[in-house]
PDB file of C-alpha atoms (C1' of nucleotides) in Angstrom:
ATOM      1  CA  MET A   1      -5.014  21.247 -14.162  1.00  0.00           C
ATOM      2  CA  SER A   2      -2.949  24.583 -13.589  1.00  0.00           C
ATOM      3  CA  GLU A   3       1.235  24.414 -13.018  1.00  0.00           C
ATOM      4  CA  GLN A   4       0.342  25.698  -9.729  1.00  0.00           C
ATOM      5  CA  GLN A   5      -1.982  23.060  -9.025  1.00  0.00           C
ATOM      6  CA  LEU A   6       0.795  20.055 -10.249  1.00  0.00           C
ATOM      7  CA  TYR A   7       3.567  21.624  -8.035  1.00  0.00           C
ATOM      8  CA  GLU A   8       0.927  21.892  -5.334  1.00  0.00           C
ATOM      9  CA  LEU A   9       0.550  17.851  -5.285  1.00  0.00           C
ATOM     10  CA  HIS A  10       3.880  17.697  -6.103  1.00  0.00           C
ATOM     11  CA  ALA A  11       4.793  18.276  -3.077  1.00  0.00           C
ATOM     12  CA  SER A  12       2.093  17.176  -1.060  1.00  0.00           C
ATOM     13  CA  ILE A  13       3.770  14.037  -2.098  1.00  0.00           C
ATOM     14  CA  CYS A  14       7.082  15.129  -0.600  1.00  0.00           C
ATOM     15  CA  GLN A  15       5.577  16.044   2.086  1.00  0.00           C
ATOM     16  CA  THR A  16       4.589  12.306   2.833  1.00  0.00           C
ATOM     17  CA  LEU A  17       7.787  10.730   1.916  1.00  0.00           C
ATOM     18  CA  ALA A  18       9.369  13.514   4.301  1.00  0.00           C
ATOM     19  CA  ASN A  19       9.077  11.140   7.595  1.00  0.00           C
ATOM     20  CA  PRO A  20      11.252   9.165   8.781  1.00  0.00           C
ATOM     21  CA  LYS A  21       9.327   6.655   9.897  1.00  0.00           C
ATOM     22  CA  ARG A  22       7.246   5.812   6.417  1.00  0.00           C
ATOM     23  CA  LEU A  23      10.714   6.090   4.728  1.00  0.00           C
ATOM     24  CA  GLU A  24      11.385   2.702   6.558  1.00  0.00           C
ATOM     25  CA  ILE A  25       7.883   1.797   5.815  1.00  0.00           C
ATOM     26  CA  ILE A  26       9.219   2.017   1.697  1.00  0.00           C
ATOM     27  CA  THR A  27      12.350   0.325   2.898  1.00  0.00           C
ATOM     28  CA  HIS A  28      10.052  -2.414   3.682  1.00  0.00           C
ATOM     29  CA  LEU A  29       7.532  -2.889   1.522  1.00  0.00           C
ATOM     30  CA  ARG A  30      10.399  -2.087  -1.108  1.00  0.00           C
ATOM     31  CA  ASP A  31      10.786  -6.349  -1.640  1.00  0.00           C
ATOM     32  CA  GLY A  32       7.017  -7.630  -2.212  1.00  0.00           C
ATOM     33  CA  GLU A  33       3.703  -6.407  -0.456  1.00  0.00           C
ATOM     34  CA  LYS A  34       3.872  -6.660   3.220  1.00  0.00           C
ATOM     35  CA  THR A  35       0.098  -6.736   6.243  1.00  0.00           C
ATOM     36  CA  VAL A  36       0.689  -4.662   9.096  1.00  0.00           C
ATOM     37  CA  GLY A  37       1.406  -6.952  11.493  1.00  0.00           C
ATOM     38  CA  GLU A  38       4.896  -7.935   9.875  1.00  0.00           C
ATOM     39  CA  LEU A  39       5.681  -4.635   9.561  1.00  0.00           C
ATOM     40  CA  THR A  40       4.675  -3.487  12.810  1.00  0.00           C
ATOM     41  CA  GLU A  41       6.921  -6.351  14.155  1.00  0.00           C
ATOM     42  CA  ALA A  42       9.862  -5.460  12.037  1.00  0.00           C
ATOM     43  CA  MET A  43      10.127  -1.817  12.430  1.00  0.00           C
ATOM     44  CA  GLN A  44       9.724  -0.033  16.643  1.00  0.00           C
ATOM     45  CA  ILE A  45       6.391   1.550  15.886  1.00  0.00           C
ATOM     46  CA  SER A  46       3.018   1.127  17.267  1.00  0.00           C
ATOM     47  CA  GLN A  47       0.492  -1.069  15.608  1.00  0.00           C
ATOM     48  CA  ALA A  48      -1.639   2.598  16.036  1.00  0.00           C
ATOM     49  CA  ASN A  49       0.704   4.824  14.385  1.00  0.00           C
ATOM     50  CA  LEU A  50       1.869   2.412  11.815  1.00  0.00           C
ATOM     51  CA  SER A  51      -1.747   2.207  10.819  1.00  0.00           C
ATOM     52  CA  GLN A  52      -2.025   6.256  10.892  1.00  0.00           C
ATOM     53  CA  HIS A  53       1.323   6.111   8.874  1.00  0.00           C
ATOM     54  CA  LEU A  54      -0.052   3.523   6.036  1.00  0.00           C
ATOM     55  CA  ALA A  55      -3.417   5.607   5.824  1.00  0.00           C
ATOM     56  CA  LEU A  56      -1.840   9.033   5.380  1.00  0.00           C
ATOM     57  CA  MET A  57       0.755   6.774   2.552  1.00  0.00           C
ATOM     58  CA  ARG A  58      -2.602   5.272   0.729  1.00  0.00           C
ATOM     59  CA  GLN A  59      -4.370   9.025   0.713  1.00  0.00           C
ATOM     60  CA  LYS A  60      -1.628  10.098  -1.074  1.00  0.00           C
ATOM     61  CA  GLY A  61      -1.260   7.283  -3.762  1.00  0.00           C
ATOM     62  CA  ILE A  62       2.011   6.030  -2.645  1.00  0.00           C
ATOM     63  CA  VAL A  63       0.596   2.538  -1.267  1.00  0.00           C
ATOM     64  CA  VAL A  64      -2.208   0.622  -1.720  1.00  0.00           C
ATOM     65  CA  SER A  65      -3.697  -2.445  -0.092  1.00  0.00           C
ATOM     66  CA  ARG A  66      -6.021  -5.799  -0.463  1.00  0.00           C
ATOM     67  CA  ARG A  67      -7.019  -7.607   2.341  1.00  0.00           C
ATOM     68  CA  GLU A  68      -6.824 -10.929   2.535  1.00  0.00           C
ATOM     69  CA  GLY A  69      -8.552 -12.985   6.094  1.00  0.00           C
ATOM     70  CA  LEU A  70      -7.576 -10.913   8.974  1.00  0.00           C
ATOM     71  CA  ASN A  71      -4.552  -9.359   6.899  1.00  0.00           C
ATOM     72  CA  ILE A  72      -3.842  -6.602   5.048  1.00  0.00           C
ATOM     73  CA  TYR A  73      -1.177  -6.213   2.591  1.00  0.00           C
ATOM     74  CA  TYR A  74       0.400  -3.237   2.164  1.00  0.00           C
ATOM     75  CA  ARG A  75       2.665  -2.537  -0.959  1.00  0.00           C
ATOM     76  CA  LEU A  76       4.339   0.334  -3.148  1.00  0.00           C
ATOM     77  CA  SER A  77       1.719   1.821  -5.789  1.00  0.00           C
ATOM     78  CA  ASN A  78       4.318   2.438  -8.327  1.00  0.00           C
ATOM     79  CA  PRO A  79       8.298   1.095  -8.450  1.00  0.00           C
ATOM     80  CA  LYS A  80       9.471   5.210  -9.070  1.00  0.00           C
ATOM     81  CA  ILE A  81       9.138   5.677  -5.698  1.00  0.00           C
ATOM     82  CA  ILE A  82      11.710   3.805  -5.101  1.00  0.00           C
ATOM     83  CA  LYS A  83      13.263   4.948  -7.516  1.00  0.00           C
ATOM     84  CA  ALA A  84      13.272   8.644  -6.522  1.00  0.00           C
ATOM     85  CA  CYS A  85      13.904   7.708  -3.116  1.00  0.00           C
ATOM     86  CA  ASP A  86      17.169   6.100  -3.953  1.00  0.00           C
ATOM     87  CA  LEU A  87      18.450   9.250  -6.093  1.00  0.00           C
ATOM     88  CA  MET A  88      17.194  10.753  -3.035  1.00  0.00           C
ATOM     89  CA  ARG A  89      19.656   8.948  -0.802  1.00  0.00           C
ATOM     90  CA  GLN A  90      22.342   9.007  -2.968  1.00  0.00           C
ATOM     91  CA  VAL A  91      22.062  13.386  -3.348  1.00  0.00           C
ATOM     92  CA  LEU A  92      22.005  12.651   0.780  1.00  0.00           C
ATOM     93  CA  LEU A  93      25.112  10.334   0.797  1.00  0.00           C
ATOM     94  CA  GLU A  94      27.123  12.222  -1.605  1.00  0.00           C
ATOM     95  CA  ASN A  95      26.515  15.731   0.651  1.00  0.00           C
ATOM     96  CA  LEU A  96      27.700  14.428   3.553  1.00  0.00           C
ATOM     97  CA  GLU A  97      31.157  13.119   2.147  1.00  0.00           C
ATOM     98  CA  SER A  98      31.207  16.392   0.908  1.00  0.00           C
ATOM     99  CA  GLY A  99      30.380  18.019   4.018  1.00  0.00           C
ATOM    100  CA  ALA A 100      28.467  19.704   2.317  1.00  0.00           C
ATOM    101  CA  VAL A 101      25.483  19.353   5.137  1.00  0.00           C
ATOM    102  CA  LEU A 102      26.054  19.275   8.982  1.00  0.00           C
ATOM    103  CA  VAL A 103      24.357  16.783  10.681  1.00  0.00           C
ATOM    104  CA  GLU A 104      22.079  18.679  12.929  1.00  0.00           C
ATOM    105  CA  THR A 105      20.421  15.856  14.360  1.00  0.00           C
ATOM    106  CA  ALA A 106      18.205  16.023  11.125  1.00  0.00           C
ATOM    107  CA  ARG A 107      16.094  18.899  11.585  1.00  0.00           C
ATOM    108  CA  ALA A 108      17.595  22.959  13.051  1.00  0.00           C
TER     109      ALA A 108
ATOM    110  CA  MET B   1      26.325   7.397  11.460  1.00  0.00           C
ATOM    111  CA  SER B   2      22.770   4.874  12.768  1.00  0.00           C
ATOM    112  CA  GLU B   3      20.012   4.057   9.777  1.00  0.00           C
ATOM    113  CA  GLN B   4      17.458   5.892  11.969  1.00  0.00           C
ATOM    114  CA  GLN B   5      20.423   8.987  11.408  1.00  0.00           C
ATOM    115  CA  LEU B   6      20.237   8.260   8.465  1.00  0.00           C
ATOM    116  CA  TYR B   7      16.196   8.123   7.660  1.00  0.00           C
ATOM    117  CA  GLU B   8      16.157  11.818   9.717  1.00  0.00           C
ATOM    118  CA  LEU B   9      18.354  13.305   7.326  1.00  0.00           C
ATOM    119  CA  HIS B  10      16.857  11.864   4.213  1.00  0.00           C
ATOM    120  CA  ALA B  11      13.036  13.442   5.500  1.00  0.00           C
ATOM    121  CA  SER B  12      14.959  16.708   6.069  1.00  0.00           C
ATOM    122  CA  ILE B  13      15.713  16.384   2.154  1.00  0.00           C
ATOM    123  CA  CYS B  14      12.122  15.550   1.044  1.00  0.00           C
ATOM    124  CA  GLN B  15      10.778  18.088   3.913  1.00  0.00           C
ATOM    125  CA  THR B  16      12.484  20.438   2.388  1.00  0.00           C
ATOM    126  CA  LEU B  17      11.117  19.259  -1.486  1.00  0.00           C
ATOM    127  CA  ALA B  18       7.520  19.511   0.266  1.00  0.00           C
ATOM    128  CA  ASN B  19       6.925  23.237  -0.885  1.00  0.00           C
ATOM    129  CA  PRO B  20       5.672  24.280  -3.777  1.00  0.00           C
ATOM    130  CA  LYS B  21       7.333  27.734  -4.615  1.00  0.00           C
ATOM    131  CA  ARG B  22      10.454  25.667  -3.650  1.00  0.00           C
ATOM    132  CA  LEU B  23       9.569  23.072  -6.014  1.00  0.00           C
ATOM    133  CA  GLU B  24       8.987  25.615  -8.807  1.00  0.00           C
ATOM    134  CA  ILE B  25      12.291  27.414  -7.388  1.00  0.00           C
ATOM    135  CA  ILE B  26      13.699  24.108  -8.537  1.00  0.00           C
ATOM    136  CA  THR B  27      12.389  24.115 -12.018  1.00  0.00           C
ATOM    137  CA  HIS B  28      14.130  27.948 -12.450  1.00  0.00           C
ATOM    138  CA  LEU B  29      17.230  26.615 -11.155  1.00  0.00           C
ATOM    139  CA  ARG B  30      17.164  23.133 -13.587  1.00  0.00           C
ATOM    140  CA  ASP B  31      19.489  24.394 -16.328  1.00  0.00           C
ATOM    141  CA  GLY B  32      21.841  26.717 -14.451  1.00  0.00           C
ATOM    142  CA  GLU B  33      22.213  29.949 -12.182  1.00  0.00           C
ATOM    143  CA  LYS B  34      20.085  32.546 -11.212  1.00  0.00           C
ATOM    144  CA  THR B  35      20.118  36.030  -9.717  1.00  0.00           C
ATOM    145  CA  VAL B  36      17.974  36.040  -6.682  1.00  0.00           C
ATOM    146  CA  GLY B  37      16.242  38.861  -8.936  1.00  0.00           C
ATOM    147  CA  GLU B  38      15.731  36.946 -11.723  1.00  0.00           C
ATOM    148  CA  LEU B  39      13.816  34.249  -9.544  1.00  0.00           C
ATOM    149  CA  THR B  40      12.120  37.108  -8.219  1.00  0.00           C
ATOM    150  CA  GLU B  41      11.010  38.075 -11.436  1.00  0.00           C
ATOM    151  CA  ALA B  42      10.195  34.594 -12.857  1.00  0.00           C
ATOM    152  CA  MET B  43       7.872  33.756  -9.259  1.00  0.00           C
ATOM    153  CA  GLN B  44       4.435  35.433  -7.659  1.00  0.00           C
ATOM    154  CA  ILE B  45       6.875  35.234  -4.027  1.00  0.00           C
ATOM    155  CA  SER B  46       8.158  38.298  -2.506  1.00  0.00           C
ATOM    156  CA  GLN B  47      11.688  39.115  -2.469  1.00  0.00           C
ATOM    157  CA  ALA B  48      12.377  38.081   0.998  1.00  0.00           C
ATOM    158  CA  ASN B  49       9.805  35.115   1.445  1.00  0.00           C
ATOM    159  CA  LEU B  50      11.985  33.839  -1.493  1.00  0.00           C
ATOM    160  CA  SER B  51      15.126  34.193   0.431  1.00  0.00           C
ATOM    161  CA  GLN B  52      13.930  32.571   3.389  1.00  0.00           C
ATOM    162  CA  HIS B  53      13.196  29.502   0.501  1.00  0.00           C
ATOM    163  CA  LEU B  54      16.742  29.487  -0.592  1.00  0.00           C
ATOM    164  CA  ALA B  55      18.259  30.010   3.017  1.00  0.00           C
ATOM    165  CA  LEU B  56      16.342  26.617   4.144  1.00  0.00           C
ATOM    166  CA  MET B  57      17.603  24.925   0.476  1.00  0.00           C
ATOM    167  CA  ARG B  58      20.971  26.076   1.258  1.00  0.00           C
ATOM    168  CA  GLN B  59      20.648  24.330   4.904  1.00  0.00           C
ATOM    169  CA  LYS B  60      19.801  21.547   3.328  1.00  0.00           C
ATOM    170  CA  GLY B  61      21.905  21.414   0.886  1.00  0.00           C
ATOM    171  CA  ILE B  62      19.900  21.413  -2.040  1.00  0.00           C
ATOM    172  CA  VAL B  63      21.632  24.715  -3.294  1.00  0.00           C
ATOM    173  CA  VAL B  64      24.447  26.524  -3.668  1.00  0.00           C
ATOM    174  CA  SER B  65      25.299  30.287  -3.560  1.00  0.00           C
ATOM    175  CA  ARG B  66      27.995  32.771  -5.235  1.00  0.00           C
ATOM    176  CA  ARG B  67      28.086  36.364  -5.058  1.00  0.00           C
ATOM    177  CA  GLU B  68      29.254  38.628  -7.908  1.00  0.00           C
ATOM    178  CA  GLY B  69      28.487  41.801  -7.085  1.00  0.00           C
ATOM    179  CA  LEU B  70      25.253  42.891  -6.094  1.00  0.00           C
ATOM    180  CA  ASN B  71      23.946  39.486  -7.297  1.00  0.00           C
ATOM    181  CA  ILE B  72      23.607  36.336  -5.393  1.00  0.00           C
ATOM    182  CA  TYR B  73      23.476  33.733  -7.823  1.00  0.00           C
ATOM    183  CA  TYR B  74      21.854  30.420  -6.982  1.00  0.00           C
ATOM    184  CA  ARG B  75      22.127  26.784  -8.544  1.00  0.00           C
ATOM    185  CA  LEU B  76      21.411  23.043  -7.704  1.00  0.00           C
ATOM    186  CA  SER B  77      24.019  21.451  -5.609  1.00  0.00           C
ATOM    187  CA  ASN B  78      23.646  18.375  -7.850  1.00  0.00           C
ATOM    188  CA  PRO B  79      22.349  17.029 -11.239  1.00  0.00           C
ATOM    189  CA  LYS B  80      20.683  14.081  -9.405  1.00  0.00           C
ATOM    190  CA  ILE B  81      18.014  16.747  -8.001  1.00  0.00           C
ATOM    191  CA  ILE B  82      16.331  17.412 -11.104  1.00  0.00           C
ATOM    192  CA  LYS B  83      16.419  13.210 -11.528  1.00  0.00           C
ATOM    193  CA  ALA B  84      14.616  12.304  -8.127  1.00  0.00           C
ATOM    194  CA  CYS B  85      12.255  15.706  -8.306  1.00  0.00           C
ATOM    195  CA  ASP B  86      11.734  14.098 -12.001  1.00  0.00           C
ATOM    196  CA  LEU B  87      10.835  10.556 -11.383  1.00  0.00           C
ATOM    197  CA  MET B  88       8.379  11.514  -8.511  1.00  0.00           C
ATOM    198  CA  ARG B  89       6.584  13.984 -10.595  1.00  0.00           C
ATOM    199  CA  GLN B  90       6.117  10.839 -13.368  1.00  0.00           C
ATOM    200  CA  VAL B  91       4.582   9.155 -10.415  1.00  0.00           C
ATOM    201  CA  LEU B  92       2.415  12.097  -9.813  1.00  0.00           C
ATOM    202  CA  LEU B  93       1.002  12.207 -13.003  1.00  0.00           C
ATOM    203  CA  GLU B  94       0.640   8.229 -13.611  1.00  0.00           C
ATOM    204  CA  ASN B  95      -1.175   8.448  -9.784  1.00  0.00           C
ATOM    205  CA  LEU B  96      -2.991  10.968 -11.683  1.00  0.00           C
ATOM    206  CA  GLU B  97      -3.612   9.338 -14.967  1.00  0.00           C
ATOM    207  CA  SER B  98      -4.642   5.595 -12.956  1.00  0.00           C
ATOM    208  CA  GLY B  99      -7.144   8.183 -11.001  1.00  0.00           C
ATOM    209  CA  ALA B 100      -5.765   6.733  -7.834  1.00  0.00           C
ATOM    210  CA  VAL B 101      -5.202  10.305  -6.489  1.00  0.00           C
ATOM    211  CA  LEU B 102      -8.138  12.772  -5.822  1.00  0.00           C
ATOM    212  CA  VAL B 103      -7.246  16.203  -6.572  1.00  0.00           C
ATOM    213  CA  GLU B 104      -8.419  17.651  -2.927  1.00  0.00           C
ATOM    214  CA  THR B 105      -7.367  21.209  -3.453  1.00  0.00           C
ATOM    215  CA  ALA B 106      -3.509  19.568  -2.871  1.00  0.00           C
ATOM    216  CA  ARG B 107      -3.739  19.081   0.893  1.00  0.00           C
ATOM    217  CA  ALA B 108      -6.166  17.402   2.260  1.00  0.00           C
TER     218      ALA B 108
ATOM    219  C1'  DA C   1     -23.602 -14.671  19.518  1.00  0.00           C
ATOM    220  C1'  DA C   2     -19.443 -14.016  22.107  1.00  0.00           C
ATOM    221  C1'  DA C   3     -14.859 -14.160  22.139  1.00  0.00           C
ATOM    222  C1'  DC C   4     -11.141 -13.156  19.395  1.00  0.00           C
ATOM    223  C1'  DT C   5      -7.457 -10.964  16.071  1.00  0.00           C
ATOM    224  C1'  DA C   6      -5.980  -7.582  13.086  1.00  0.00           C
ATOM    225  C1'  DC C   7      -6.256  -3.012  11.999  1.00  0.00           C
ATOM    226  C1'  DA C   8      -7.865   1.585  11.312  1.00  0.00           C
ATOM    227  C1'  DT C   9     -10.000   5.983  13.198  1.00  0.00           C
ATOM    228  C1'  DT C  10     -10.515   9.906  16.035  1.00  0.00           C
ATOM    229  C1'  DC C  11      -8.986  13.199  20.099  1.00  0.00           C
ATOM    230  C1'  DA C  12      -5.984  16.281  21.462  1.00  0.00           C
ATOM    231  C1'  DA C  13      -1.307  18.039  22.859  1.00  0.00           C
ATOM    232  C1'  DA C  14       2.956  18.934  21.483  1.00  0.00           C
ATOM    233  C1'  DC C  15       5.691  20.969  18.225  1.00  0.00           C
ATOM    234  C1'  DA C  16       7.100  22.379  13.364  1.00  0.00           C
ATOM    235  C1'  DT C  17       6.231  25.100   9.086  1.00  0.00           C
ATOM    236  C1'  DT C  18       5.015  29.152   6.531  1.00  0.00           C
ATOM    237  C1'  DA C  19       4.763  33.772   5.030  1.00  0.00           C
ATOM    238  C1'  DG C  20       3.868  38.934   5.545  1.00  0.00           C
ATOM    239  C1'  DA C  21       6.250  42.990   7.582  1.00  0.00           C
ATOM    240  C1'  DA C  22       9.979  45.152   9.200  1.00  0.00           C
ATOM    241  C1'  DT C  23      14.663  45.492   9.989  1.00  0.00           C
ATOM    242  C1'  DA C  24      19.087  44.443   9.047  1.00  0.00           C
ATOM    243  C1'  DT C  25      23.130  43.103   6.010  1.00  0.00           C
ATOM    244  C1'  DT C  26      26.273  43.720   1.647  1.00  0.00           C
ATOM    245  C1'  DC C  27      28.601  45.793  -1.961  1.00  0.00           C
ATOM    246  C1'  DA C  28      29.022  49.489  -5.013  1.00  0.00           C
ATOM    247  C1'  DA C  29      28.673  53.815  -6.550  1.00  0.00           C
ATOM    248  C1'  DT C  30      29.032  59.132  -6.265  1.00  0.00           C
TER     249       DT C  30
ATOM    250  C1'  DA D   1      30.914  58.799   4.203  1.00  0.00           C
ATOM    251  C1'  DT D   2      26.081  59.128   2.007  1.00  0.00           C
ATOM    252  C1'  DT D   3      22.892  56.480  -0.979  1.00  0.00           C
ATOM    253  C1'  DG D   4      20.845  52.795  -3.563  1.00  0.00           C
ATOM    254  C1'  DA D   5      20.393  48.454  -4.887  1.00  0.00           C
ATOM    255  C1'  DA D   6      20.338  43.084  -4.108  1.00  0.00           C
ATOM    256  C1'  DT D   7      19.305  40.220  -0.845  1.00  0.00           C
ATOM    257  C1'  DA D   8      19.490  38.100   3.975  1.00  0.00           C
ATOM    258  C1'  DT D   9      17.151  37.473   8.780  1.00  0.00           C
ATOM    259  C1'  DT D  10      14.351  38.076  12.686  1.00  0.00           C
ATOM    260  C1'  DC D  11       9.888  37.938  14.392  1.00  0.00           C
ATOM    261  C1'  DT D  12       5.220  36.576  14.878  1.00  0.00           C
ATOM    262  C1'  DA D  13       0.461  34.656  13.896  1.00  0.00           C
ATOM    263  C1'  DA D  14      -1.555  31.702  11.359  1.00  0.00           C
ATOM    264  C1'  DT D  15      -2.170  26.897   9.700  1.00  0.00           C
ATOM    265  C1'  DG D  16      -0.130  22.323   9.274  1.00  0.00           C
ATOM    266  C1'  DT D  17       2.174  17.506  11.380  1.00  0.00           C
ATOM    267  C1'  DT D  18       2.973  13.874  15.070  1.00  0.00           C
ATOM    268  C1'  DT D  19       1.582  10.557  17.984  1.00  0.00           C
ATOM    269  C1'  DG D  20      -0.320   8.538  22.273  1.00  0.00           C
ATOM    270  C1'  DA D  21      -4.159   7.969  24.201  1.00  0.00           C
ATOM    271  C1'  DA D  22      -8.544   5.518  24.122  1.00  0.00           C
ATOM    272  C1'  DT D  23     -12.106   3.934  20.541  1.00  0.00           C
ATOM    273  C1'  DG D  24     -13.966   1.211  16.647  1.00  0.00           C
ATOM    274  C1'  DT D  25     -14.296  -1.870  12.609  1.00  0.00           C
ATOM    275  C1'  DA D  26     -13.968  -6.105  10.186  1.00  0.00           C
ATOM    276  C1'  DG D  27     -13.470 -10.825   9.773  1.00  0.00           C
ATOM    277  C1'  DT D  28     -12.881 -15.079  12.187  1.00  0.00           C
ATOM    278  C1'  DT D  29     -13.876 -18.785  15.702  1.00  0.00           C
ATOM    279  C1'  DT D  30     -15.596 -21.236  18.652  1.00  0.00           C
TER     280       DT D  30
END
DNA sequence: AAACTACATTCAAACATTAGAATATTCAAT
DNA sequence: ATTGAATATTCTAATGTTTGAATGTAGTTT
């Protein structure tokens, strides 16, 4: 496994976190597993679109799922994901406080 | 500032980290500031493209720069960025070990 | 087995990102 | 003022991402 490949995989994980809805999913899974239905109710998103995001996160190893009857439960694959997200949010908040970042509706 | 906006800004930071060359830049800046020239030499990348990446990282508050004569020095804006990257790399490595992720040339 | 519930997949249009090529800017030295 | 060195910007083609709409699948109930 080359350094290059590691950087690509690492970037691929970041890419998976680089979406507001997916970050919100992570927040909802922070305290334990949830079904797709629960997530759909808790979030402002269509079931189909939620499923798309979950599929991507599953592919990248961010979440894992298990079926129980009709329901499918999702959970984070690794608690370090929460830590990483928290750290990035801290960076964000500190940048906001120091006025280092203009709030340009997020994507400029 | 709404939750939504925070998720968007957070996603925007992740997006900025979601590129192999930019992650490599972060690695090179891990132990202190470097000039654009030093980075260009250390990496397999054109000066123009490096400059594009640095401009993006500057906009998002990931790096800051200062000029000294002809050279421009870049450094990470916040050491927590290193911590966050390290955590994500740990998640990646643990996923690889558990075989939870297929190495599909990174982007599938 | 038909109908239902919960979830997933596929397709396509809109939109965003990437990197090379060319060009511009900034500062320093002469 | 010109030249040279270091870095930045602009443009553009190729590629990747996102989302709604439509449809598919797996398990359950009757």
